[in-house]
Coordinates of C-alpha atoms in Angstrom, one line a residue:
M1 CA 12.1 2.5 -7.4
P2 CA 9.4 -0.2 -7.4
A3 CA 7.7 -0.8 -10.8
K4 CA 4.1 -0.1 -11.4
I5 CA 1.8 -3.0 -10.8
K6 CA 0.4 -4.2 -14.2
A7 CA -3.4 -4.3 -14.4
K8 CA -3.3 -8.0 -15.4
V9 CA -1.2 -9.0 -12.4
A10 CA -3.6 -7.2 -10.1
V11 CA -6.7 -8.8 -11.7
D12 CA -5.1 -12.2 -11.5
A13 CA -4.3 -11.7 -7.8
M14 CA -7.9 -10.6 -7.0
K15 CA -9.4 -13.6 -8.8
K16 CA -7.0 -15.9 -7.0
A17 CA -8.4 -14.4 -3.7
G18 CA -12.0 -15.2 -4.9
L19 CA -12.8 -11.6 -6.0
N20 CA -14.1 -10.6 -9.5
P21 CA -13.1 -6.9 -10.3
L22 CA -16.1 -4.8 -11.6
E23 CA -14.1 -1.8 -12.7
P24 CA -10.6 -1.0 -14.2
Y25 CA -7.5 -1.2 -11.9
K26 CA -6.3 2.2 -10.7
N27 CA -3.4 1.6 -8.3
S28 CA -2.5 -0.6 -5.4
T29 CA -3.9 1.5 -2.6
T30 CA -7.2 2.6 -4.1
K31 CA -10.4 0.7 -3.1
W32 CA -11.4 -1.5 -5.9
K33 CA -15.1 -2.5 -6.5
C34 CA -15.3 -6.3 -6.7
E35 CA -17.8 -9.1 -6.3
C36 CA -17.0 -11.9 -3.8
L37 CA -17.3 -15.1 -5.7
K38 CA -18.1 -17.0 -2.5
C39 CA -21.0 -14.9 -1.1
N40 CA -21.8 -12.6 -4.2
H41 CA -21.6 -9.5 -2.0
I42 CA -20.1 -6.3 -3.5
V43 CA -16.9 -5.3 -1.6
Y44 CA -14.1 -2.7 -1.9
P45 CA -10.7 -4.1 -1.0
S46 CA -7.4 -2.6 -2.3
Y47 CA -4.9 -4.6 -4.2
A48 CA -2.3 -3.9 -1.5
S49 CA -4.6 -5.4 1.2
I50 CA -5.0 -8.6 -0.9
R51 CA -1.2 -8.7 -1.6
S52 CA -0.5 -8.5 2.2
G53 CA -2.7 -11.6 2.9
Q54 CA -6.0 -10.1 4.0
G55 CA -9.2 -11.8 2.9
G56 CA -10.9 -9.0 1.0
C57 CA -14.5 -9.8 1.8
I58 CA -15.7 -8.6 5.2
N59 CA -18.9 -10.7 4.9
C60 CA -17.0 -14.0 4.6
A61 CA -14.5 -12.9 7.3
G62 CA -17.3 -12.4 9.8
M63 CA -16.6 -8.6 10.2
Y64 CA -19.9 -7.6 8.7
V65 CA -22.9 -7.2 11.0
D66 CA -26.4 -7.8 9.6
P67 CA -28.8 -5.0 10.9
D68 CA -31.5 -7.5 11.8
S69 CA -29.0 -9.5 13.9
A70 CA -27.9 -6.3 15.6
E71 CA -31.5 -5.4 16.4
V72 CA -32.1 -8.8 17.9
L73 CA -29.1 -8.4 20.2
F74 CA -30.3 -5.0 21.4
L75 CA -33.8 -6.2 22.1
A76 CA -32.4 -9.1 24.1
N77 CA -30.6 -6.6 26.2
D78 CA -33.8 -4.5 26.9
L79 CA -32.8 -1.9 24.3
K80 CA -35.4 -0.7 21.7
P81 CA -33.7 1.0 18.7
L82 CA -35.2 4.3 17.6
I83 CA -33.3 4.8 14.3
K84 CA -31.8 2.6 11.6
Y85 CA -28.6 0.6 12.4
P86 CA -25.7 3.0 12.0
G87 CA -22.8 0.5 12.1
A88 CA -21.0 -1.6 14.8
S89 CA -18.9 1.2 16.3
K90 CA -21.3 4.1 16.0
P91 CA -23.8 5.2 18.8
W92 CA -27.3 3.7 18.1
K93 CA -30.1 5.8 19.6
S94 CA -32.4 3.5 21.6
T95 CA -34.8 3.4 24.6
H96 CA -33.8 1.3 27.7
T97 CA -37.1 -0.5 28.4
V98 CA -36.2 -1.1 32.0
C99 CA -35.9 2.6 33.0
G100 CA -37.4 4.3 30.0
N101 CA -34.4 6.6 29.4
E102 CA -33.1 7.3 25.9
V103 CA -29.5 6.1 25.5
S104 CA -27.0 5.6 22.6
P105 CA -24.8 2.6 23.1
T106 CA -22.7 1.0 20.3
Y107 CA -23.3 -2.5 19.0
T108 CA -19.7 -3.4 19.8
N109 CA -20.2 -2.5 23.5
I110 CA -23.4 -4.4 23.8
R111 CA -21.8 -7.4 22.1
R112 CA -19.0 -7.2 24.7
G113 CA -21.5 -7.5 27.6
H114 CA -22.1 -3.8 28.6
S115 CA -25.6 -3.0 29.8
G116 CA -26.0 0.0 27.4
C117 CA -27.8 2.2 29.9
K118 CA -25.6 4.8 31.7
F119 CA -28.4 5.7 34.0
C120 CA -28.9 2.2 35.4
T121 CA -25.2 1.5 35.7
G122 CA -24.6 4.7 37.6
N123 CA -22.3 6.3 35.0
F124 CA -24.8 9.2 34.7
A125 CA -27.5 10.8 36.8
D126 CA -29.0 14.2 37.2
E127 CA -28.5 16.0 40.6
G128 CA -32.2 15.5 41.7
K129 CA -32.1 11.7 41.3
A130 CA -28.6 11.5 42.8
R131 CA -29.6 13.7 45.9
N132 CA -32.8 11.6 46.4
L133 CA -30.8 8.3 46.4
F134 CA -28.2 9.7 48.9
I135 CA -31.0 10.9 51.3
A136 CA -32.7 7.5 51.0
R137 CA -29.4 5.8 52.0
G138 CA -29.1 8.2 55.0
L139 CA -26.6 10.5 53.4
L140 CA -27.1 14.3 53.5
P141 CA -25.1 16.1 50.7
L142 CA -23.0 19.1 51.8
E143 CA -22.1 20.5 48.3
P144 CA -23.5 20.5 44.7
Y145 CA -23.4 17.3 42.7
K146 CA -20.5 16.9 40.2
S147 CA -20.6 13.5 38.5
A148 CA -21.2 9.8 39.1
L149 CA -17.5 9.2 39.5
S150 CA -16.7 12.3 41.7
K151 CA -16.6 12.2 45.5
W152 CA -19.6 13.9 47.0
K153 CA -19.1 15.4 50.5
S154 CA -22.0 14.3 52.8
I155 CA -23.0 13.6 56.4
H156 CA -23.9 10.0 57.3
Q157 CA -27.0 10.6 59.5
E158 CA -26.7 7.3 61.4
C159 CA -23.3 8.1 62.8
G160 CA -22.9 11.8 62.2
R161 CA -19.6 11.5 60.4
E162 CA -18.5 13.4 57.3
V163 CA -17.9 11.0 54.4
S164 CA -17.3 11.4 50.6
P165 CA -18.8 8.5 48.7
K166 CA -19.3 8.4 44.9
F167 CA -22.7 8.3 43.4
N168 CA -22.0 5.1 41.4
S169 CA -20.8 3.2 44.5
I170 CA -24.1 4.2 46.3
Q171 CA -26.1 3.2 43.2
Q172 CA -24.4 -0.2 43.2
G173 CA -25.4 -0.9 46.8
G174 CA -22.6 0.6 48.8
S175 CA -23.5 2.1 52.2
G176 CA -21.4 5.3 51.7
C177 CA -19.8 5.2 55.2
Q178 CA -16.6 3.4 55.6
F179 CA -16.9 3.7 59.3
C180 CA -20.2 1.9 59.6
A181 CA -20.0 -0.4 56.5
G182 CA -17.5 -2.9 57.8
N183 CA -17.9 -6.0 55.6
K184 CA -21.6 -5.9 54.8
K185 CA -22.8 -9.3 53.8
I186 CA -25.2 -9.9 50.9
E187 CA -27.8 -12.5 51.7
E188 CA -27.9 -15.5 49.3
S189 CA -31.7 -14.9 48.7
E190 CA -31.0 -11.4 47.5
A191 CA -28.1 -12.5 45.3
K192 CA -30.2 -15.3 43.8
Q193 CA -33.1 -12.9 43.1
L194 CA -30.7 -10.6 41.1
F195 CA -29.1 -13.5 39.2
K196 CA -32.5 -15.0 38.2
S197 CA -33.6 -11.6 37.0
K198 CA -30.7 -11.7 34.5
G199 CA -31.5 -15.2 33.3
L200 CA -28.8 -16.9 35.5
E201 CA -29.7 -20.0 37.5
P202 CA -27.2 -20.7 40.4
L203 CA -25.9 -24.3 40.6
E204 CA -24.1 -24.0 43.9
S205 CA -24.3 -22.0 47.2
F206 CA -23.5 -18.3 47.0
P207 CA -19.7 -17.9 47.5
G208 CA -19.6 -14.1 48.1
T209 CA -19.7 -10.9 46.1
N210 CA -16.3 -11.1 44.5
L211 CA -16.0 -14.8 43.8
R212 CA -17.2 -16.6 40.7
W213 CA -20.6 -18.3 41.1
K214 CA -21.4 -21.4 39.0
C215 CA -24.6 -20.8 37.1
R216 CA -26.6 -21.9 34.0
H217 CA -27.5 -19.2 31.5
T218 CA -31.1 -20.1 30.8
K219 CA -31.0 -18.4 27.4
C220 CA -28.3 -20.5 25.8
G221 CA -28.0 -23.4 28.3
R222 CA -24.3 -22.9 28.9
T223 CA -22.5 -23.1 32.3
V224 CA -21.0 -19.8 33.2
F225 CA -19.1 -18.3 36.3
P226 CA -20.0 -14.6 36.8
R227 CA -19.3 -12.6 39.9
Y228 CA -22.1 -11.0 41.9
S229 CA -20.3 -7.6 41.7
S230 CA -20.2 -7.9 37.9
I231 CA -23.9 -8.6 37.6
R232 CA -24.7 -5.8 40.1
Q233 CA -22.9 -3.4 37.7
G234 CA -25.1 -4.4 34.8
N235 CA -23.1 -7.0 32.9
S236 CA -25.0 -9.9 31.3
G237 CA -23.0 -12.7 33.0
C238 CA -22.7 -14.9 29.8
G239 CA -19.5 -14.3 27.8
Y240 CA -20.7 -16.5 25.0
C241 CA -23.9 -14.5 24.4
A242 CA -22.1 -11.2 24.8
G243 CA -19.5 -12.2 22.2
N244 CA -16.6 -12.0 24.6
V245 CA -16.1 -15.8 24.7
I246 CA -16.0 -17.7 21.4
D247 CA -17.7 -21.1 21.2
P248 CA -14.9 -23.6 20.2
E249 CA -17.1 -25.2 17.5
A250 CA -17.8 -21.8 16.0
A251 CA -14.1 -21.0 16.1
A252 CA -13.3 -24.2 14.3
N253 CA -15.9 -23.6 11.7
L254 CA -14.4 -20.1 10.9
F255 CA -10.9 -21.7 10.6
R256 CA -12.2 -24.4 8.2
K257 CA -14.1 -21.8 6.2
N258 CA -10.7 -20.1 5.6
G259 CA -8.9 -23.3 4.7
L260 CA -7.4 -24.0 8.1
E261 CA -7.8 -27.3 9.9
P262 CA -7.2 -27.1 13.7
I263 CA -4.9 -29.7 15.2
E264 CA -5.3 -28.9 18.9
D265 CA -8.0 -27.7 21.3
Y266 CA -9.2 -24.1 21.2
I267 CA -8.1 -21.9 24.1
N268 CA -9.3 -18.4 23.5
S269 CA -9.5 -15.8 20.7
A270 CA -6.1 -14.2 21.4
T271 CA -4.0 -17.4 21.8
P272 CA -2.2 -18.8 18.7
W273 CA -4.1 -22.0 17.5
R274 CA -2.1 -24.6 15.7
A275 CA -3.6 -25.6 12.4
I276 CA -2.8 -27.0 8.9
H277 CA -3.2 -24.6 6.0
I278 CA -5.0 -26.8 3.4
N279 CA -3.7 -24.9 0.4
C280 CA 0.0 -25.4 1.1
G281 CA 0.0 -28.2 3.8
R282 CA 2.1 -26.2 6.2
E283 CA 1.5 -26.0 10.0
V284 CA 0.7 -22.4 11.1
S285 CA -0.5 -20.8 14.3
P286 CA -2.9 -17.9 13.7
N287 CA -5.2 -16.7 16.5
Y288 CA -9.0 -16.5 16.1
N289 CA -9.0 -12.7 16.2
S290 CA -6.7 -12.4 13.2
I291 CA -8.8 -14.8 11.1
Q292 CA -12.0 -13.0 12.1
Q293 CA -10.5 -9.7 11.0
G294 CA -9.9 -11.1 7.5
Q295 CA -6.2 -12.2 7.5
S296 CA -5.3 -15.4 5.6
G297 CA -3.7 -17.2 8.6
C298 CA -0.7 -18.5 6.5
G299 CA 2.3 -16.3 6.6
Y300 CA 4.0 -18.5 4.0
C301 CA 1.3 -18.0 1.3
A302 CA 1.1 -14.3 2.2
G303 CA 4.8 -13.8 1.6
N304 CA 5.5 -12.7 5.2
V305 CA 7.1 -15.9 6.4
V306 CA 9.6 -17.8 4.3
D307 CA 10.8 -21.4 4.3
L308 CA 14.6 -21.1 4.0
D309 CA 15.1 -24.3 1.9
E310 CA 12.3 -23.3 -0.4
A311 CA 13.7 -19.7 -0.8
R312 CA 17.1 -21.1 -1.8
K313 CA 15.6 -23.6 -4.2
L314 CA 13.5 -20.8 -5.8
F315 CA 16.5 -18.6 -6.3
I316 CA 18.7 -21.4 -7.7
S317 CA 15.9 -22.3 -10.2
R318 CA 16.0 -18.7 -11.4
G319 CA 19.8 -18.9 -11.9
L320 CA 20.5 -16.9 -8.7
I321 CA 23.3 -18.4 -6.4
P322 CA 23.0 -17.0 -2.9
L323 CA 26.3 -15.7 -1.4
E324 CA 25.0 -15.0 2.2
P325 CA 22.4 -16.2 4.7
F326 CA 18.8 -15.4 3.9
P327 CA 18.1 -11.9 5.2
G328 CA 14.3 -11.9 5.0
A329 CA 11.6 -11.8 2.4
K330 CA 11.7 -8.0 1.9
K331 CA 15.5 -7.4 2.1
P332 CA 18.0 -7.6 -0.7
W333 CA 19.8 -11.0 -0.9
L334 CA 23.4 -10.9 -2.3
C335 CA 23.6 -13.5 -5.2
I336 CA 25.5 -14.3 -8.4
H337 CA 23.4 -14.4 -11.5
S338 CA 24.7 -17.5 -13.2
Q339 CA 23.7 -16.3 -16.7
C340 CA 25.8 -13.1 -16.7
G341 CA 28.1 -13.6 -13.7
R342 CA 27.0 -10.3 -12.1
E343 CA 26.6 -9.7 -8.4
V344 CA 22.9 -8.8 -7.8
F345 CA 20.7 -8.0 -4.9
P346 CA 17.1 -9.3 -5.6
K347 CA 14.4 -9.5 -2.9
Y348 CA 12.7 -12.8 -2.2
A349 CA 9.3 -11.2 -2.5
N350 CA 10.1 -9.8 -6.0
V351 CA 11.5 -13.1 -7.3
L352 CA 8.4 -14.9 -5.9
D353 CA 6.3 -12.5 -7.9
G354 CA 8.1 -13.4 -11.1
S355 CA 11.0 -11.0 -11.3
G356 CA 14.1 -12.4 -13.0
G357 CA 16.4 -11.0 -10.2
C358 CA 19.0 -9.3 -12.6
K359 CA 18.0 -5.9 -13.7
E360 CA 20.7 -5.7 -16.4
C361 CA 19.6 -9.0 -18.0
S362 CA 15.9 -8.1 -17.7
I363 CA 16.5 -4.8 -19.6
N364 CA 18.6 -6.3 -22.4
Y365 CA 17.2 -9.8 -22.8
V366 CA 14.6 -10.4 -25.5
N367 CA 13.6 -13.8 -26.9
P368 CA 15.3 -14.1 -30.3
E369 CA 12.2 -15.8 -31.8
L370 CA 9.9 -13.0 -30.6
A371 CA 12.4 -10.3 -32.0
L372 CA 12.4 -12.0 -35.4
E373 CA 8.6 -12.2 -35.5
V374 CA 8.3 -8.4 -34.6
F375 CA 11.0 -7.4 -37.2
R376 CA 9.3 -9.4 -40.0
S377 CA 5.9 -7.9 -39.1
A378 CA 7.6 -4.5 -39.8
N379 CA 8.8 -5.7 -43.2
L380 CA 12.4 -6.1 -42.0
E381 CA 14.4 -9.3 -42.8
P382 CA 17.4 -9.7 -40.5
L383 CA 20.8 -10.5 -42.1
E384 CA 22.5 -11.8 -39.0
P385 CA 21.7 -13.5 -35.6
Y386 CA 19.9 -11.4 -33.1
P387 CA 22.6 -9.2 -31.3
G388 CA 20.6 -8.0 -28.3
A389 CA 18.2 -5.2 -27.4
G390 CA 21.0 -2.6 -27.0
R391 CA 22.5 -3.0 -30.5
G392 CA 21.2 -2.3 -34.0
W393 CA 20.2 -5.5 -36.0
K394 CA 21.4 -5.5 -39.6
S395 CA 18.3 -6.1 -41.8
I396 CA 16.9 -5.5 -45.3
H397 CA 13.8 -3.4 -45.5
T398 CA 11.7 -5.5 -47.9
I399 CA 9.7 -2.5 -49.1
C400 CA 12.6 -0.4 -50.5
G401 CA 15.4 -2.9 -50.4
N402 CA 17.8 -0.7 -48.4
E403 CA 20.0 -2.2 -45.6
V404 CA 19.2 -0.7 -42.2
S405 CA 20.2 -1.5 -38.6
P406 CA 17.3 -0.5 -36.3
H407 CA 17.2 -1.4 -32.6
W408 CA 14.7 -3.8 -31.1
G409 CA 13.0 -1.2 -28.8
Y410 CA 12.3 1.2 -31.7
V411 CA 10.8 -1.5 -34.0
R412 CA 8.8 -3.0 -31.1
K413 CA 7.2 0.4 -30.4
Y414 CA 6.6 1.8 -33.9
L415 CA 6.6 -1.3 -36.1
A416 CA 9.0 0.6 -38.4
G417 CA 12.7 0.8 -38.8
C418 CA 13.8 2.2 -42.2
K419 CA 15.4 5.6 -42.0
Y420 CA 15.2 6.0 -45.8
C421 CA 11.5 5.5 -46.0
A422 CA 11.0 7.7 -43.0
G423 CA 12.9 10.5 -44.6
K424 CA 15.7 10.4 -42.0
S425 CA 18.5 9.5 -44.4
V426 CA 19.8 12.1 -46.9
T427 CA 22.7 12.2 -49.4
E428 CA 25.9 14.1 -48.6
K429 CA 25.0 16.7 -51.4
D430 CA 21.5 17.3 -49.9
A431 CA 23.1 17.6 -46.5
F432 CA 25.5 20.3 -47.6
D433 CA 22.7 22.2 -49.4
I434 CA 20.6 22.2 -46.2
V435 CA 23.3 23.6 -43.9
R436 CA 24.4 26.3 -46.3
R437 CA 20.8 27.5 -46.7
K438 CA 20.8 27.8 -42.9
G439 CA 23.9 30.0 -42.9
F440 CA 26.6 27.4 -42.0
S441 CA 29.9 26.4 -43.7
P442 CA 30.8 22.7 -43.0
L443 CA 34.4 22.0 -41.9
E444 CA 34.4 18.2 -42.5
P445 CA 32.6 15.6 -44.6
Y446 CA 28.9 14.8 -43.8
P447 CA 28.9 12.3 -40.8
G448 CA 25.2 11.4 -40.8
S449 CA 21.9 13.1 -39.7
Q450 CA 22.3 12.1 -36.0
T451 CA 26.0 12.8 -35.6
P452 CA 27.3 16.3 -34.5
W453 CA 28.8 18.0 -37.6
K454 CA 31.6 20.6 -37.2
M455 CA 30.8 23.8 -39.1
I456 CA 31.2 27.6 -38.8
H457 CA 28.1 29.8 -38.3
D458 CA 28.6 32.5 -41.0
K459 CA 26.8 35.2 -39.0
C460 CA 29.0 35.2 -35.8
G461 CA 32.0 33.1 -36.9
L462 CA 31.6 30.6 -34.0
E463 CA 32.6 27.0 -34.6
V464 CA 29.6 24.8 -33.6
S465 CA 28.6 21.1 -34.0
P466 CA 24.8 20.8 -34.6
R467 CA 23.2 17.7 -36.0
L468 CA 21.7 17.8 -39.5
N469 CA 18.2 16.8 -38.1
S470 CA 18.2 19.8 -35.7
L471 CA 19.0 22.2 -38.6
K472 CA 16.7 20.6 -41.1
Y473 CA 13.5 21.3 -39.0
A474 CA 14.7 24.5 -37.3
L475 CA 12.3 27.5 -37.7
E476 CA 14.1 30.2 -35.6
E477 CA 17.0 32.3 -36.9
G478 CA 20.2 31.3 -35.1
S479 CA 19.0 27.7 -34.4
G480 CA 22.1 25.4 -34.4
C481 CA 24.4 28.1 -33.0
N482 CA 24.6 28.2 -29.2
K483 CA 25.8 31.8 -29.2
C484 CA 23.0 33.2 -31.4
A485 CA 20.1 31.1 -30.2
D486 CA 17.5 32.8 -28.1
S487 CA 18.1 30.9 -24.9
T488 CA 18.8 31.6 -21.2
F489 CA 21.2 28.7 -21.1
N490 CA 24.8 29.6 -21.4
Y491 CA 26.6 27.1 -23.6
I492 CA 30.0 28.6 -22.9
A493 CA 30.1 28.7 -19.1
P494 CA 30.5 25.6 -16.8
A495 CA 27.2 23.6 -16.4
I496 CA 25.9 20.4 -14.9
I497 CA 23.9 17.4 -16.2
Y498 CA 21.5 16.0 -13.7
L499 CA 19.2 13.0 -13.2
I500 CA 16.1 13.5 -11.0
T501 CA 13.1 11.3 -10.1
N502 CA 9.5 11.8 -8.8
S503 CA 7.9 8.7 -7.1
A504 CA 4.4 10.2 -7.2
L505 CA 4.6 10.6 -11.0
S506 CA 6.6 7.4 -11.4
A507 CA 9.0 9.3 -13.7
H508 CA 12.7 10.1 -14.1
K509 CA 14.2 13.1 -15.9
V510 CA 17.6 13.9 -17.4
G511 CA 18.4 17.5 -17.8
I512 CA 21.1 20.3 -17.8
S513 CA 21.4 23.6 -16.0
G514 CA 23.9 26.3 -15.1
A515 CA 26.4 25.6 -12.3
T516 CA 24.3 27.5 -9.8
K517 CA 21.7 24.7 -9.7
K518 CA 18.8 27.1 -9.6
R519 CA 17.0 24.7 -12.1
L520 CA 17.2 21.9 -9.6
Q521 CA 15.6 24.1 -6.9
Q522 CA 12.7 24.7 -9.3
H523 CA 12.3 20.9 -9.7
R524 CA 12.6 20.3 -5.9
R525 CA 9.7 22.7 -5.2
E526 CA 7.6 20.3 -7.4
N527 CA 8.6 17.2 -5.3
W528 CA 11.4 16.0 -7.6
E529 CA 14.4 14.4 -5.9
T530 CA 18.0 14.6 -7.2
F531 CA 19.6 11.3 -7.9
K532 CA 23.0 12.4 -9.3
T533 CA 24.7 15.5 -10.8
L534 CA 27.9 15.8 -12.9
K535 CA 29.8 19.1 -13.3
L536 CA 31.0 19.8 -16.9
D537 CA 33.4 22.3 -18.4
S538 CA 30.7 23.9 -20.6
G539 CA 27.0 24.0 -21.3
E540 CA 27.7 22.7 -24.9
I541 CA 29.3 19.5 -23.5
A542 CA 26.3 19.1 -21.1
Y543 CA 23.9 19.6 -23.9
K544 CA 25.6 17.0 -26.2
I545 CA 25.6 14.4 -23.5
E546 CA 22.0 15.0 -22.7
Q547 CA 21.0 14.6 -26.3
E548 CA 23.0 11.4 -26.7
V549 CA 21.4 9.9 -23.6
L550 CA 17.9 10.7 -25.0
E551 CA 18.9 9.2 -28.4
W552 CA 20.2 6.1 -26.7
L553 CA 16.9 5.7 -24.8
K554 CA 14.9 6.2 -28.0
E555 CA 16.9 3.5 -29.9
A556 CA 17.2 1.0 -27.1
F557 CA 13.8 1.3 -25.5
G558 CA 11.6 3.2 -28.0
W559 CA 11.5 6.1 -25.6
T560 CA 9.1 9.1 -26.0
P561 CA 8.4 11.9 -23.5
Y562 CA 6.5 10.2 -20.6
L563 CA 4.9 13.2 -18.9
T564 CA 2.7 16.0 -20.3
K565 CA 3.2 19.8 -20.0
T566 CA 0.5 20.1 -17.4
E567 CA 2.3 17.5 -15.2
M568 CA 5.5 19.6 -15.2
P569 CA 4.5 23.3 -14.6
Q570 CA 8.2 24.2 -14.2
G571 CA 9.0 22.9 -17.7
G572 CA 11.2 20.1 -18.9
Y573 CA 8.6 17.4 -19.7
T574 CA 10.2 16.5 -23.0
E575 CA 13.1 14.7 -21.3
T576 CA 10.9 12.6 -18.9
I577 CA 11.1 8.8 -18.7
D578 CA 8.7 6.1 -17.4
A579 CA 10.3 4.9 -14.2
S580 CA 8.9 1.4 -14.7
E581 CA 10.9 1.0 -18.0
I582 CA 14.4 1.6 -16.7
D583 CA 16.1 2.3 -13.3
L584 CA 18.1 5.4 -12.3
A585 CA 21.4 3.5 -12.0
T586 CA 21.2 2.3 -15.6
I587 CA 20.6 5.8 -17.0
W588 CA 23.4 7.3 -14.9
A589 CA 25.8 4.7 -16.0
K590 CA 25.2 5.8 -19.6
V591 CA 25.8 9.5 -18.6
V592 CA 29.1 8.5 -17.0
E593 CA 30.1 6.4 -20.0
L594 CA 29.4 9.3 -22.5
S595 CA 31.3 11.8 -20.2
K596 CA 34.4 9.5 -20.2
A597 CA 34.2 9.1 -23.9
K598 CA 34.5 12.9 -24.2
K599 CA 37.4 12.9 -21.8
I600 CA 35.7 14.9 -19.1
P601 CA 37.6 14.7 -15.8

């Protein structure tokens, strides 16, 4: 299960991408209010988008459209906006000044060269106008009008034949009669008149309706090659001004703005363009469209593309010796961890982010100097070299002078570690007095407050093994005796111990239930997934293993219940564990170890 992203890691990543967070980090997929340090605009990228290589600022990436610039484009295309600019992909209510009709084209379509007026392009017409146009062209409709793109049964009055032309073909200059039309020739003077009305000055003789005609666009001065049929349908004729064709110099400027230096001529917006990424010096080939949409352009720096030699060098520098060919940045790579000799399966992306690669060593390793500093700050003076995070460290508590052996995880969390000062250690005489007052008769010497202690419950005669701590603070009659306690759990019948996890809550839970597994069904309804279960001879054995696992978590990692009662309506929150602190396999290994120690088959 992936660990939670630490807030500091996320903040550092945003700042590295040129973004200054303006509010606390929530999670990797939530939009995060930031200030772009390059343009000072407020933007809302997610940490996940930055981690995947996106730019984060739509203004700097060229994705943001200024309302004033949008209005200039509309006015240049004979469209007068009637409302405020709604966004690039939303209909913008306007008046087409050529015909006076109200239309609602989008900025994106106008930028691509569409005319914006469905009336003038023939995509829309009311029946009256459509009928008048047909009659003017010598066509007498025989049925009601359907739509501009539907065939309309008519009589061609010149030849008397029945034909079925579409309104848009008649509106674009078609004769409507395939029998009489033949190959109608458009006069050059007529074609020139249409082109000049669109700001296009022909530079050669008219080649025909479906061939490209070399012209100069008077607005921008560029040489373009539109077809007569395209202009007749309402297109502008200049791909540069419409935004369909990118000026090579403008494309190069966008690449340089994003740290990319082109090393070949620009072809078009969709073709890979070889360039050098200034930050890392590698040759990459992003296309213009991907950079314009906010991507970084360098798959190496984004972690999506990996240099095999660099990957191997990185792993070796972290003490990881690869045993197989590189499988990819996001797949486990079989290695030997040279420090401990274990076979491990780290991912390149995780090691690149700073992970050590060996879960076992990352859990148990603590810098001895740091451990000594923390122990001394808790008034504990060690008597031996640091033994590791999973073992007690023999020390003297300088406040009371007693010798104690607290674990690193407990001292780190609570800055305490003396069981005598905490009231956790009692003499054997006090221990016998406590259990006798609770109605029990010990069968063996006092083993310690945390160790099960064999005794007879005087009330029912059952031999039980409660811990002194559980009896000392018990309030209910029968506490400490499985038979007499008020519980729905059967300590005598077979039972299971289970380990479950919930990715949404980032939590694990160890628990016990009867052999019917009804308890697991309750957890499953609350989106918990079962990792492992182990069947045991009795509920008492299951309970003992569960308690010993929790005690181990407390001593080794400073564990306390991770979730609250409201987060687990089905109950059981007191045995929940933070998933970012320890993985499922490590917990289950402890369960198996304890079960074998009790000689459970």
